[in-house]
mmCIF file of C-alpha atoms in Angstrom:
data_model
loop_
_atom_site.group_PDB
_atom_site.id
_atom_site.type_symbol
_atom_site.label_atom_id
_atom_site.label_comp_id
_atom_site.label_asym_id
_atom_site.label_seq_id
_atom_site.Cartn_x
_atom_site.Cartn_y
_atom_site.Cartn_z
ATOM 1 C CA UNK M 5 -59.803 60.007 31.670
ATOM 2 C CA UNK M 6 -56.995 58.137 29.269
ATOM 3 C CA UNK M 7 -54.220 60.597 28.546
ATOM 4 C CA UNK M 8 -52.049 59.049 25.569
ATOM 5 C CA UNK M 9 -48.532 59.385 27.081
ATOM 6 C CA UNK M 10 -47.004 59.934 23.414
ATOM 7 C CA UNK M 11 -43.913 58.022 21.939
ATOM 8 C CA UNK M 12 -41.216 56.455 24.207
ATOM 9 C CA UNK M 13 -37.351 56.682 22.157
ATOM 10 C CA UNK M 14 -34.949 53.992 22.975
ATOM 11 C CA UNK M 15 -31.423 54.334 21.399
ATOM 12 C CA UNK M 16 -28.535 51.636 21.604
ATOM 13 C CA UNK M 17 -25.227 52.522 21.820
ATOM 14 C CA UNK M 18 -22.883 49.895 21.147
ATOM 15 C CA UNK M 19 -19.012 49.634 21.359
ATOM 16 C CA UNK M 20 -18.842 51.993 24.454
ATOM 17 C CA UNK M 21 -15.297 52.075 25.944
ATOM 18 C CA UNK M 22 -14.726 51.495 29.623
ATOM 19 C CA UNK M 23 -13.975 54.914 31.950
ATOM 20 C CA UNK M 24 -14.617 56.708 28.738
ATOM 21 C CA UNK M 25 -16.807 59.764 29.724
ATOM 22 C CA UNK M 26 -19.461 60.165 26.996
ATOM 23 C CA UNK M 27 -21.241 63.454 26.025
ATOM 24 C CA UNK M 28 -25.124 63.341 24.694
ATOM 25 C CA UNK M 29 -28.016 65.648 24.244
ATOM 26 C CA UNK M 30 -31.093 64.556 23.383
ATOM 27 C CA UNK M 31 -34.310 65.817 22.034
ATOM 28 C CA UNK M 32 -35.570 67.273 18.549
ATOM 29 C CA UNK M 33 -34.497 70.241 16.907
ATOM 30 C CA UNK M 34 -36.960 72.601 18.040
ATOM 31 C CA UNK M 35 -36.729 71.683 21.399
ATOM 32 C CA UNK M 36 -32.915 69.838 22.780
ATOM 33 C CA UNK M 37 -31.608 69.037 26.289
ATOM 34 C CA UNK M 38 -28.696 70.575 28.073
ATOM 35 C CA UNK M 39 -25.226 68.408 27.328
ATOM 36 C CA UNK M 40 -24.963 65.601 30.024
ATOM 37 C CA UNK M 41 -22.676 62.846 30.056
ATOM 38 C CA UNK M 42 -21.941 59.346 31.414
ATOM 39 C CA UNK M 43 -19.203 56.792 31.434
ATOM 40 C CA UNK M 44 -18.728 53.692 29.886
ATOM 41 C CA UNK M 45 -18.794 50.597 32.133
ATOM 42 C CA UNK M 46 -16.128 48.059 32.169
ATOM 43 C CA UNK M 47 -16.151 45.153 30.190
ATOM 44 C CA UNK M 48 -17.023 42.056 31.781
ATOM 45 C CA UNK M 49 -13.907 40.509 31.792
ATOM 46 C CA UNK M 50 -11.867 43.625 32.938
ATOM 47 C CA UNK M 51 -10.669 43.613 36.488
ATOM 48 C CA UNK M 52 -11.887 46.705 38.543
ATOM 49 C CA UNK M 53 -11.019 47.639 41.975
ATOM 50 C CA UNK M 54 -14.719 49.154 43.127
ATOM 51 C CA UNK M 55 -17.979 48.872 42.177
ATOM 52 C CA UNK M 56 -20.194 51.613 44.058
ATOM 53 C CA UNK M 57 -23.763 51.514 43.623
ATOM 54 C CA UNK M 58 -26.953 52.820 45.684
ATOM 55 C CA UNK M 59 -30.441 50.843 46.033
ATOM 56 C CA UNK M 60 -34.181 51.573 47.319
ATOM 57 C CA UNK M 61 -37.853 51.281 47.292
ATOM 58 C CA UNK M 62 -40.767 52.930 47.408
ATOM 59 C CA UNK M 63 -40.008 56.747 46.209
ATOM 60 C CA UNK M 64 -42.879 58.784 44.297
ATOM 61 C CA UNK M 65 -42.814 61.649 43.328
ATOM 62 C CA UNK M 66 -42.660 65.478 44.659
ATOM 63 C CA UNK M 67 -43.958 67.195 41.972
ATOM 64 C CA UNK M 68 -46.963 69.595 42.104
ATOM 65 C CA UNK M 69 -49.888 69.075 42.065
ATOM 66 C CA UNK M 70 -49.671 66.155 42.826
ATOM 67 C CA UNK M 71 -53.233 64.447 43.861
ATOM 68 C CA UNK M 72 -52.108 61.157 45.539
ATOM 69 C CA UNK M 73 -50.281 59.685 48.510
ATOM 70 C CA UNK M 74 -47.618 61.508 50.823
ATOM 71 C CA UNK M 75 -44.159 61.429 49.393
ATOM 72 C CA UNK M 76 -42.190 63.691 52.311
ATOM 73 C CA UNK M 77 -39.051 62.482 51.368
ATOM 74 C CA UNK M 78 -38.770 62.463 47.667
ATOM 75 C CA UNK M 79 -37.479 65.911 46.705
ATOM 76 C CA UNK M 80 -34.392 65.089 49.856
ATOM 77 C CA UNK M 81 -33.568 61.573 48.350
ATOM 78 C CA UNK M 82 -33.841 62.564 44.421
ATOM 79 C CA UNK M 83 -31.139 65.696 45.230
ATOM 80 C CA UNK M 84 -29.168 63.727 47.316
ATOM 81 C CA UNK M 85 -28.856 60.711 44.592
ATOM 82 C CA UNK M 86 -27.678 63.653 42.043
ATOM 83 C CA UNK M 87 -24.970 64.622 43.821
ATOM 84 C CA UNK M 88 -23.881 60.663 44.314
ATOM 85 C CA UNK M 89 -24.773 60.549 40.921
ATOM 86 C CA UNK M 90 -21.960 63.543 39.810
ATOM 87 C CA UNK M 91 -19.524 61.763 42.651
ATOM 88 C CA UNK M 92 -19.419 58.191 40.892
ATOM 89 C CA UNK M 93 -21.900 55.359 41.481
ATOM 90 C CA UNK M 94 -21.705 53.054 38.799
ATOM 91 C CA UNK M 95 -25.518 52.152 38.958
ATOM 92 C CA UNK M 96 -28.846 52.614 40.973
ATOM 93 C CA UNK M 97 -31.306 49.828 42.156
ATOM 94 C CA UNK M 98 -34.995 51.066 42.396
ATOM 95 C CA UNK M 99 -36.727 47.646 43.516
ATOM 96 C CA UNK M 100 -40.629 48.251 43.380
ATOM 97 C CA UNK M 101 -42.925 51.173 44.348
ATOM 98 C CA UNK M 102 -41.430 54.027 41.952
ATOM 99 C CA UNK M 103 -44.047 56.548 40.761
ATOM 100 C CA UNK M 104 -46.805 55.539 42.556
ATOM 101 C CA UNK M 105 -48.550 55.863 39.563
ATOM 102 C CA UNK M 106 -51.600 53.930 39.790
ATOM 103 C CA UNK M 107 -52.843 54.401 36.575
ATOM 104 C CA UNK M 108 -52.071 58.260 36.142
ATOM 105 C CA UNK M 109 -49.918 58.493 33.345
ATOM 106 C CA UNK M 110 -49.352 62.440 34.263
ATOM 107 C CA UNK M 111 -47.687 60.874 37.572
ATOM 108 C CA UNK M 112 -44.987 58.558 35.300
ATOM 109 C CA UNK M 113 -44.327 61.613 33.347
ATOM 110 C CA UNK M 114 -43.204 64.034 36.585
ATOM 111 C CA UNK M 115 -41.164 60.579 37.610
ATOM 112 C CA UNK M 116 -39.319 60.238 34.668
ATOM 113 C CA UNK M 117 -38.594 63.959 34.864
ATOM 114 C CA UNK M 118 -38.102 64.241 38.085
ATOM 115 C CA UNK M 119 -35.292 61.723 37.920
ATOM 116 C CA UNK M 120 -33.576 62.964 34.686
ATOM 117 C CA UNK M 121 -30.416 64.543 36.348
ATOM 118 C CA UNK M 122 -29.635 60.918 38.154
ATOM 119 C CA UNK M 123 -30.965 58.526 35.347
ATOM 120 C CA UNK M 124 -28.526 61.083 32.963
ATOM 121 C CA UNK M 125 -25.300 60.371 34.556
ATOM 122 C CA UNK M 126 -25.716 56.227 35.762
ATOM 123 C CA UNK M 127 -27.608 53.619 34.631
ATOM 124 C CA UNK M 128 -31.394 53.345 36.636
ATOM 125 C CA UNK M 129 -32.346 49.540 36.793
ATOM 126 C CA UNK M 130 -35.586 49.175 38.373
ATOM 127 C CA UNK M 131 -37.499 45.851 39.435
ATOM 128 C CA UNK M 132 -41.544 45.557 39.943
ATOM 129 C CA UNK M 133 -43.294 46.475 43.326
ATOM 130 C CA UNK M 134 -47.249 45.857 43.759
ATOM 131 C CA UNK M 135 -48.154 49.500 43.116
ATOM 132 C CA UNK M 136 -46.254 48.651 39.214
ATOM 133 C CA UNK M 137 -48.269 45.511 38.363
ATOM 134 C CA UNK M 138 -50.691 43.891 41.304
ATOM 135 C CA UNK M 139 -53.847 43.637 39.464
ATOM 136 C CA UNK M 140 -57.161 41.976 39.778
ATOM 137 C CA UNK M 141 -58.137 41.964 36.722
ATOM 138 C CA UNK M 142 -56.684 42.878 32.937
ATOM 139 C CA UNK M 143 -54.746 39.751 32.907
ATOM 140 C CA UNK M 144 -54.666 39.204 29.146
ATOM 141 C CA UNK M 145 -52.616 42.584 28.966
ATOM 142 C CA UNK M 146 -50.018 41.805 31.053
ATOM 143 C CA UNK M 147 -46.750 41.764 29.192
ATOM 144 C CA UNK M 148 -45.183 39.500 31.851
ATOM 145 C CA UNK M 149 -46.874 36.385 30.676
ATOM 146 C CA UNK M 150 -47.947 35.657 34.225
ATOM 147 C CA UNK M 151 -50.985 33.262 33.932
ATOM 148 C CA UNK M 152 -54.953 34.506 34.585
ATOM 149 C CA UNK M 153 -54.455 37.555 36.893
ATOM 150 C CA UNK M 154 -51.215 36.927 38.270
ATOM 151 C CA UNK M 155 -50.106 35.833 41.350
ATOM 152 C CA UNK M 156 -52.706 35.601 44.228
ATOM 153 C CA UNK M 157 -51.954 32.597 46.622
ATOM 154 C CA UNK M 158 -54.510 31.996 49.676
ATOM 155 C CA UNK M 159 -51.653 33.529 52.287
ATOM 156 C CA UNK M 160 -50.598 36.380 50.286
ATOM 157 C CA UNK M 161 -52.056 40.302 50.896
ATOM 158 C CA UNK M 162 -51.858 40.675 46.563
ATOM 159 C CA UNK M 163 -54.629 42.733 45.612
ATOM 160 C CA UNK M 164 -55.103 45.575 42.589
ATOM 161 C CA UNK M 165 -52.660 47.959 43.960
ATOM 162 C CA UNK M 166 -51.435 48.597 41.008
ATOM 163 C CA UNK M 167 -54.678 50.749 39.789
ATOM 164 C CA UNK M 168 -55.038 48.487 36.711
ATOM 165 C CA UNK M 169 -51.549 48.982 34.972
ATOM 166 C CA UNK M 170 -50.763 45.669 35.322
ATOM 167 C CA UNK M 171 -46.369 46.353 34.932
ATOM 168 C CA UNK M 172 -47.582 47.715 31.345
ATOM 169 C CA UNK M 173 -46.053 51.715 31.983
ATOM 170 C CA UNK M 174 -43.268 49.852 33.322
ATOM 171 C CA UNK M 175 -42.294 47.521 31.213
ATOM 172 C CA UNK M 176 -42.724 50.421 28.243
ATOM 173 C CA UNK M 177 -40.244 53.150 29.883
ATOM 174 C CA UNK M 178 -37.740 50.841 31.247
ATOM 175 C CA UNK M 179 -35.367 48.408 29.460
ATOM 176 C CA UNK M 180 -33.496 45.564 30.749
ATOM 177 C CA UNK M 181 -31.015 42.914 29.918
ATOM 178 C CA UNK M 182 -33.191 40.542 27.706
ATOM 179 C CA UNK M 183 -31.853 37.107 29.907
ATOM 180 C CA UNK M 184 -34.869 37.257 32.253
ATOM 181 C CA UNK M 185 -38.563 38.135 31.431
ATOM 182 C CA UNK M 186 -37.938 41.920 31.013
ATOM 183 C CA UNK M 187 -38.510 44.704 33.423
ATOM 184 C CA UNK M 188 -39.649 41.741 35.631
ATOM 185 C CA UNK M 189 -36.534 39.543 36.370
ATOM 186 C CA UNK M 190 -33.237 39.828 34.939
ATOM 187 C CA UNK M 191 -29.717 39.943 36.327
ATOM 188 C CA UNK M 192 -26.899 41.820 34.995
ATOM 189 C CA UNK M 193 -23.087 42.141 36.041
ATOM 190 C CA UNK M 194 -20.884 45.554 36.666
ATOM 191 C CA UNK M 195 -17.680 45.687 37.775
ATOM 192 C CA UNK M 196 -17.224 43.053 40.918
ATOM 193 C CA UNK M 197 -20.823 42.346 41.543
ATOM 194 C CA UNK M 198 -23.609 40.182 40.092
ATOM 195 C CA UNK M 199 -26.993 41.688 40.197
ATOM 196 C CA UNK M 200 -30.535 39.937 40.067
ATOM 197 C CA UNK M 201 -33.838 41.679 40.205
ATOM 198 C CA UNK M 202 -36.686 39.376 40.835
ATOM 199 C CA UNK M 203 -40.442 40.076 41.216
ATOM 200 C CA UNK M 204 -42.087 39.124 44.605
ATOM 201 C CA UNK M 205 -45.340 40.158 42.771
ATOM 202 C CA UNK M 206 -45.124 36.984 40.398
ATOM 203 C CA UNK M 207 -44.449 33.501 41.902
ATOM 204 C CA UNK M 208 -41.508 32.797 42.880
ATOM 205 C CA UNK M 209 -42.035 29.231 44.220
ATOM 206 C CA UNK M 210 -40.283 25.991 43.515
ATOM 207 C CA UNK M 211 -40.748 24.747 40.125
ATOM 208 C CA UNK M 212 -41.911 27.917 39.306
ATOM 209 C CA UNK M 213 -40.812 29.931 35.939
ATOM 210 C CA UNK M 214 -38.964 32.244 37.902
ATOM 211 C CA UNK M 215 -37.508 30.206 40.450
ATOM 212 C CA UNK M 216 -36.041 27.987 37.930
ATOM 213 C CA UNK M 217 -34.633 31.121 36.175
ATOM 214 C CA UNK M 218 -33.299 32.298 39.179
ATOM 215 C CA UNK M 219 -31.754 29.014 40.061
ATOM 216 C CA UNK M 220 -29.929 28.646 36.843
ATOM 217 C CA UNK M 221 -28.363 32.114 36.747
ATOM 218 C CA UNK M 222 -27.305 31.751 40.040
ATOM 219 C CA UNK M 223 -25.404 28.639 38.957
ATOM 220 C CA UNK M 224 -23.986 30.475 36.006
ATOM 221 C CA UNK M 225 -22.505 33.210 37.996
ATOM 222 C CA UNK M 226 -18.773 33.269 37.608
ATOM 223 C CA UNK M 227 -17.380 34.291 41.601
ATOM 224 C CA UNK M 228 -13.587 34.654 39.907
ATOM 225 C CA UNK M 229 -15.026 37.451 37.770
ATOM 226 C CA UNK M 230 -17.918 38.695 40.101
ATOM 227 C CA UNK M 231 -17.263 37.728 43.713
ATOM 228 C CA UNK M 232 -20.435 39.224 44.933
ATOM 229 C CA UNK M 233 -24.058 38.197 44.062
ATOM 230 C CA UNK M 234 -26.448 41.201 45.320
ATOM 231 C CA UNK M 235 -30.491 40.188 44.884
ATOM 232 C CA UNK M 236 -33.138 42.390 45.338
ATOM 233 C CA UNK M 237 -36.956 42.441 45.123
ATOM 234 C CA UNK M 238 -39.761 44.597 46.389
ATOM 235 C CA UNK M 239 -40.650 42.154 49.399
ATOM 236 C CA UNK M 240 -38.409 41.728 51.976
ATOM 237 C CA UNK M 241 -37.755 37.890 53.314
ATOM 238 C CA UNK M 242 -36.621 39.294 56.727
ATOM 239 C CA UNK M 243 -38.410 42.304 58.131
ATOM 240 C CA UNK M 244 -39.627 42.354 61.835
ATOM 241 C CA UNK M 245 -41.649 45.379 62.116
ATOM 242 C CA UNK M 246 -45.368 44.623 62.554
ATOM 243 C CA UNK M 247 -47.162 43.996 59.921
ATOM 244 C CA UNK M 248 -48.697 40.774 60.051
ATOM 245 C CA UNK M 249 -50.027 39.925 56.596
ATOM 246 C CA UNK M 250 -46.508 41.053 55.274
ATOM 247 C CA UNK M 251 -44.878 38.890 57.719
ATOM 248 C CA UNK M 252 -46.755 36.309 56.490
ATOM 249 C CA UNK M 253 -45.739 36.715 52.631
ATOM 250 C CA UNK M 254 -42.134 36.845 54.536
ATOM 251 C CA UNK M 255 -42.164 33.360 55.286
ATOM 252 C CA UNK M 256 -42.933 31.797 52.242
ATOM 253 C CA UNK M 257 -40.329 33.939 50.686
ATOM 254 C CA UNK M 258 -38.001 32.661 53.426
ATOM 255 C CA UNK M 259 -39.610 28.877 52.481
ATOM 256 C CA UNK M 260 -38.912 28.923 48.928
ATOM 257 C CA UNK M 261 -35.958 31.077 48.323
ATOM 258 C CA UNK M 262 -33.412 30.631 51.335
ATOM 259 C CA UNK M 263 -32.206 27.681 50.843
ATOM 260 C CA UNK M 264 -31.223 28.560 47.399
ATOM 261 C CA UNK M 265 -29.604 31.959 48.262
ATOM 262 C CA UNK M 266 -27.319 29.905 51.139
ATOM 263 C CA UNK M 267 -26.580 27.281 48.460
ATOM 264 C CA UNK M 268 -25.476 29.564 45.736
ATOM 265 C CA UNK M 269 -24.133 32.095 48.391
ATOM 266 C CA UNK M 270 -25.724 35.412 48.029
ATOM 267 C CA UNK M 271 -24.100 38.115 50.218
ATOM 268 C CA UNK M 272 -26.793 40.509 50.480
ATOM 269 C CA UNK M 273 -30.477 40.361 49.553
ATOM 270 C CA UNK M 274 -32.393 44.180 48.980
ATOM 271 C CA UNK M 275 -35.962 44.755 49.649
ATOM 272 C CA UNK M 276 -38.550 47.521 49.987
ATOM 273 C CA UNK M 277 -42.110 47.602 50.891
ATOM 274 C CA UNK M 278 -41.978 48.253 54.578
ATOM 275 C CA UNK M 279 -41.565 52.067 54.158
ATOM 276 C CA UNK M 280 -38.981 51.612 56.886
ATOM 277 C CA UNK M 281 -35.403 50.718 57.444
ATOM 278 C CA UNK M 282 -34.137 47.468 58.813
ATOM 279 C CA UNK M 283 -30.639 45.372 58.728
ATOM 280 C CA UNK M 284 -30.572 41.815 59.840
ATOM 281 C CA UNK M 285 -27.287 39.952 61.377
ATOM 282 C CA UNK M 286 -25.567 37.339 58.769
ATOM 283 C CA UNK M 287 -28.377 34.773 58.875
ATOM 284 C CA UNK M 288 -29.638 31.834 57.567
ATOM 285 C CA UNK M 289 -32.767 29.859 59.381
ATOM 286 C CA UNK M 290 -33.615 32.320 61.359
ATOM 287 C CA UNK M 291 -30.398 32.096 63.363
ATOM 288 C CA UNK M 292 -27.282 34.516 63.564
ATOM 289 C CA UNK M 293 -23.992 33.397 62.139
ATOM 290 C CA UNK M 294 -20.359 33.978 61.352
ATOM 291 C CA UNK M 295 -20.146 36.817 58.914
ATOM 292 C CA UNK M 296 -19.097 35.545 54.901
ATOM 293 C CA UNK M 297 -21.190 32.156 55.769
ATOM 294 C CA UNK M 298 -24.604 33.410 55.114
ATOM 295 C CA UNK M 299 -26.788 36.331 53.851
ATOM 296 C CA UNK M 300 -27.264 39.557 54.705
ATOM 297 C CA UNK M 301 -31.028 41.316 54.227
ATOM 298 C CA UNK M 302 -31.631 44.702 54.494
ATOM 299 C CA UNK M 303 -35.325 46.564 53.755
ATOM 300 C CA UNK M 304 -34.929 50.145 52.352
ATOM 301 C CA UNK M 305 -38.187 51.635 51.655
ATOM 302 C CA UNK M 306 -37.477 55.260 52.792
ATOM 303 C CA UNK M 307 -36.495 56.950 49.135
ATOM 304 C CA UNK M 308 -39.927 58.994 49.641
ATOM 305 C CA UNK M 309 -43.442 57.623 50.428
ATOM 306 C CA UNK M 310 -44.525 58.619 53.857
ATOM 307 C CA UNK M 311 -42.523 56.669 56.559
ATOM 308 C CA UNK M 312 -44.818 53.728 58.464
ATOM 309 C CA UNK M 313 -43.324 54.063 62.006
ATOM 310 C CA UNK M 314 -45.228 50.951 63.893
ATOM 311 C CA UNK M 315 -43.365 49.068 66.571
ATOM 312 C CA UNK M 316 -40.843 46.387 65.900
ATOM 313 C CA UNK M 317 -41.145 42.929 66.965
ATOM 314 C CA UNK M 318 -38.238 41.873 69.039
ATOM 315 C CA UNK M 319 -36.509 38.978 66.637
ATOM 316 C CA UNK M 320 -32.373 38.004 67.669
ATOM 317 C CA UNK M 321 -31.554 38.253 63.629
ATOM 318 C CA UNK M 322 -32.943 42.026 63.316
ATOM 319 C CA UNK M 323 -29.759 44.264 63.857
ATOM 320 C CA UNK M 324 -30.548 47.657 63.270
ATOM 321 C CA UNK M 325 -33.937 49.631 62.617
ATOM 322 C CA UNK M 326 -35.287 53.282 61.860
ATOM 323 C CA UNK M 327 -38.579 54.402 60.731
ATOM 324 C CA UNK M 328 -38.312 57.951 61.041
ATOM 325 C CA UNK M 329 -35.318 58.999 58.870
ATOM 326 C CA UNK M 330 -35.600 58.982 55.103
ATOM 327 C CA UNK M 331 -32.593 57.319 53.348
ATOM 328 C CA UNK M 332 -31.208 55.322 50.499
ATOM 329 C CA UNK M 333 -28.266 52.624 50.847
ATOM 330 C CA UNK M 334 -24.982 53.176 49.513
ATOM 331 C CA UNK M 335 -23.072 50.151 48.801
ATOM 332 C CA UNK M 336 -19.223 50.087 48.140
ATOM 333 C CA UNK M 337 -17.631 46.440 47.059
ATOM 334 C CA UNK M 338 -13.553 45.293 46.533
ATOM 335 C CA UNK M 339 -12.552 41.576 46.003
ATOM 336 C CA UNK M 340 -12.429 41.180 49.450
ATOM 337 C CA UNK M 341 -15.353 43.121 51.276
ATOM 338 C CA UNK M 342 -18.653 44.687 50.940
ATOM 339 C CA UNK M 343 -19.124 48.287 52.776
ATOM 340 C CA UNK M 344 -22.767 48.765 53.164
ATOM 341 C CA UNK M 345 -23.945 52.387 54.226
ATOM 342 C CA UNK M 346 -27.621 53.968 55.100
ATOM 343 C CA UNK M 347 -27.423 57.505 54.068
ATOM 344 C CA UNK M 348 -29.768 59.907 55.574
ATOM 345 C CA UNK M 349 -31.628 62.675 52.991
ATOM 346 C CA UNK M 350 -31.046 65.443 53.816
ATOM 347 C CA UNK M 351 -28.098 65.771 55.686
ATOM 348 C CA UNK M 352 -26.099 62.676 54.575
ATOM 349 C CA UNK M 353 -25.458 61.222 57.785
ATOM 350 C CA UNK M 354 -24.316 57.783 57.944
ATOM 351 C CA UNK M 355 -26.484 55.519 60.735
ATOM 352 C CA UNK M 356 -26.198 51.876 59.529
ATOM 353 C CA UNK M 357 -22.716 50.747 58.544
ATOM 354 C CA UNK M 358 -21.267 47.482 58.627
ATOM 355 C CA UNK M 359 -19.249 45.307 56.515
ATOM 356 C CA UNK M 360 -19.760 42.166 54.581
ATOM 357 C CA UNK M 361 -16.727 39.597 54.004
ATOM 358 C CA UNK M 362 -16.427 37.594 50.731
ATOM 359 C CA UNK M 363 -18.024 33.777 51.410
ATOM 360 C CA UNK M 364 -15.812 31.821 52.653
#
């Protein structure tokens, strides 16, 4: 049964000062939140000395009742983000899988609420996973543009996971930079990094829309202002636990994007999918090199939805794996290095940590 899901507000606040702390409320005047507050982020051209931000995939929700897949880990990961929240991350990366939605508008509603006390404090920029917008049908309300019913390519495993929503709920509760195509690929910069969010769930081949977007704002970036480029999308490129049709999407991603992440020198690349954790060696072709001459890829879909805990295939470039510990990634960047964390939730333990150099 359709349940209208009301009005969505969207307010602009212009002329915000960097490390100011702001102090809001929101609501009507029957009914208003508690005071929160957030601080301005530095303008591009100011010179900063960290920018801290987390990233993940494939979360849910833990609210009851909830009538729809596992999500063991939410609740952990959502209290654990608050507190980094409070502490000082400058922004959060959700790339793909975030309510689980499917269609159930009640299920965006305990999302949204369930992440009020993070999304309050730091800005929440979320990219498209296939349970936001793979679809089957519907096509002619999709607000990406994407031709017919979007992306299905003989190889790929892209169904109707979405349940019919086609990126619409998405697309309507989130904004984002207007450079891209909306909720569906943009970039952004904060502080010392550069940021894009692409969609695996649209084509991303050469001569593509997106890959020529992608390709020209990764020639604008600006490395004497942001040294670091960070790219994420729900699909991982690199991932070597066993899941063959996912593999297989893996290496046309790896066919049509590599190349242009080594030429425009991306330092790390952020996925989800595989509800799993995985870190790969600095690598480019497959192959293991020097750190700061190639990209690093790391899949972090442990935020919430049950953990998939089949067997790893035994690749040189795969450094570190877990599929039994939920987690988010904590990333920490200076002009010189990248410090890149997997946090545990609950207890905060620290079991993947290495360190990126700047490109040499």
């Amino acid at each position: 049964m359709f349940q209208d899901p009301g009005f969505f507000h969207t307010a602009l606040l212009k002329d915000l000062k960097p490390g100011v702390k702001y102090f809001y409320s929101y609501g009507t005047d029957e009914d208003t939140s508690k005071v929160t507050s957030f601080t301005g982020p530095p303008y591009p051209e100011t010179k900063v000395a960290v920018t801290k931000f987390a990233g993940y995939g494939d979360m849910g929700v833990y609210y009851p009742p909830y009538y729809g897949d596992s999500m063991p880990g939410a609740a952990d990961v959502t209290h654990a983000l608050e507190q980094e929240a409070a502490e000082g991350l400058d922004f959060i990366l959700h790339f793909g899988d975030i309510s689980y939605a499917r269609g159930r508008g009640y299920i965006w509603d305990q999302f949204m609420s369930q992440m009020t006390k993070v999304a309050e404090q730091v800005p929440y920029m979320v990219g498209v996973g296939n349970h936001e917008y793979d679809h089957v049908s519907g096509g002619d309300k999709d607000p990406s543009g994407a031709p017919e019913n979007g992306f299905h390519p003989e190889w790929g495993n892209y169904g109707d996971d979405g349940g019919g929503e086609c990126g619409v709920p998405t697309s309507h509760r989130y904004v984002s930079p207007d450079n891209g195509n909306g909720v569906f690929w943009y970039s952004f910069d904060y502080g010392l990094v550069h940021v894009i969010q692409f969609s695996s769930e649209h084509d991303f081949r050469p001569g593509s829309r997106q890959f020529l977007w992608i390709e020209k704002d990764l020639k604008s970036v600006d490395r004497k202002k942001t040294p670091w480029i960070v790219v994420t999308s729900h699909r991982p490129l690199y991932a070597s636990q066993d899941a063959e049709s996912d593999y297989v999407v893996g290496q046309h991603m790896i066919k049509a994007l590599e190349e242009l992440f080594h030429t425009y020198k991306v330092n790390i690349h952020l996925s989800g999918h595989y509800h799993s954790y995985e870190s790969t060696c600095t690598v480019v072709g497959g192959n293991c090199v020097k750190p700061g001459t190639a990209t690093v890829y790391v899949v972090v879909g442990t935020s919430g939805h049950a953990l998939e805990e089949q067997a790893y295939r035994p690749y040189p470039w795969s450094k570190y794996q877990n599929c039994v510990t939920f987690g988010y990634e904590r990333i920490t960047a200076n002009s010189t290095h990248m410090h890149v964390e997997y946090v545990t939730a609950p207890g905060g333990k620290v079991l993947d940590d290495f360190t990126i150099p700047v490109w040499e």
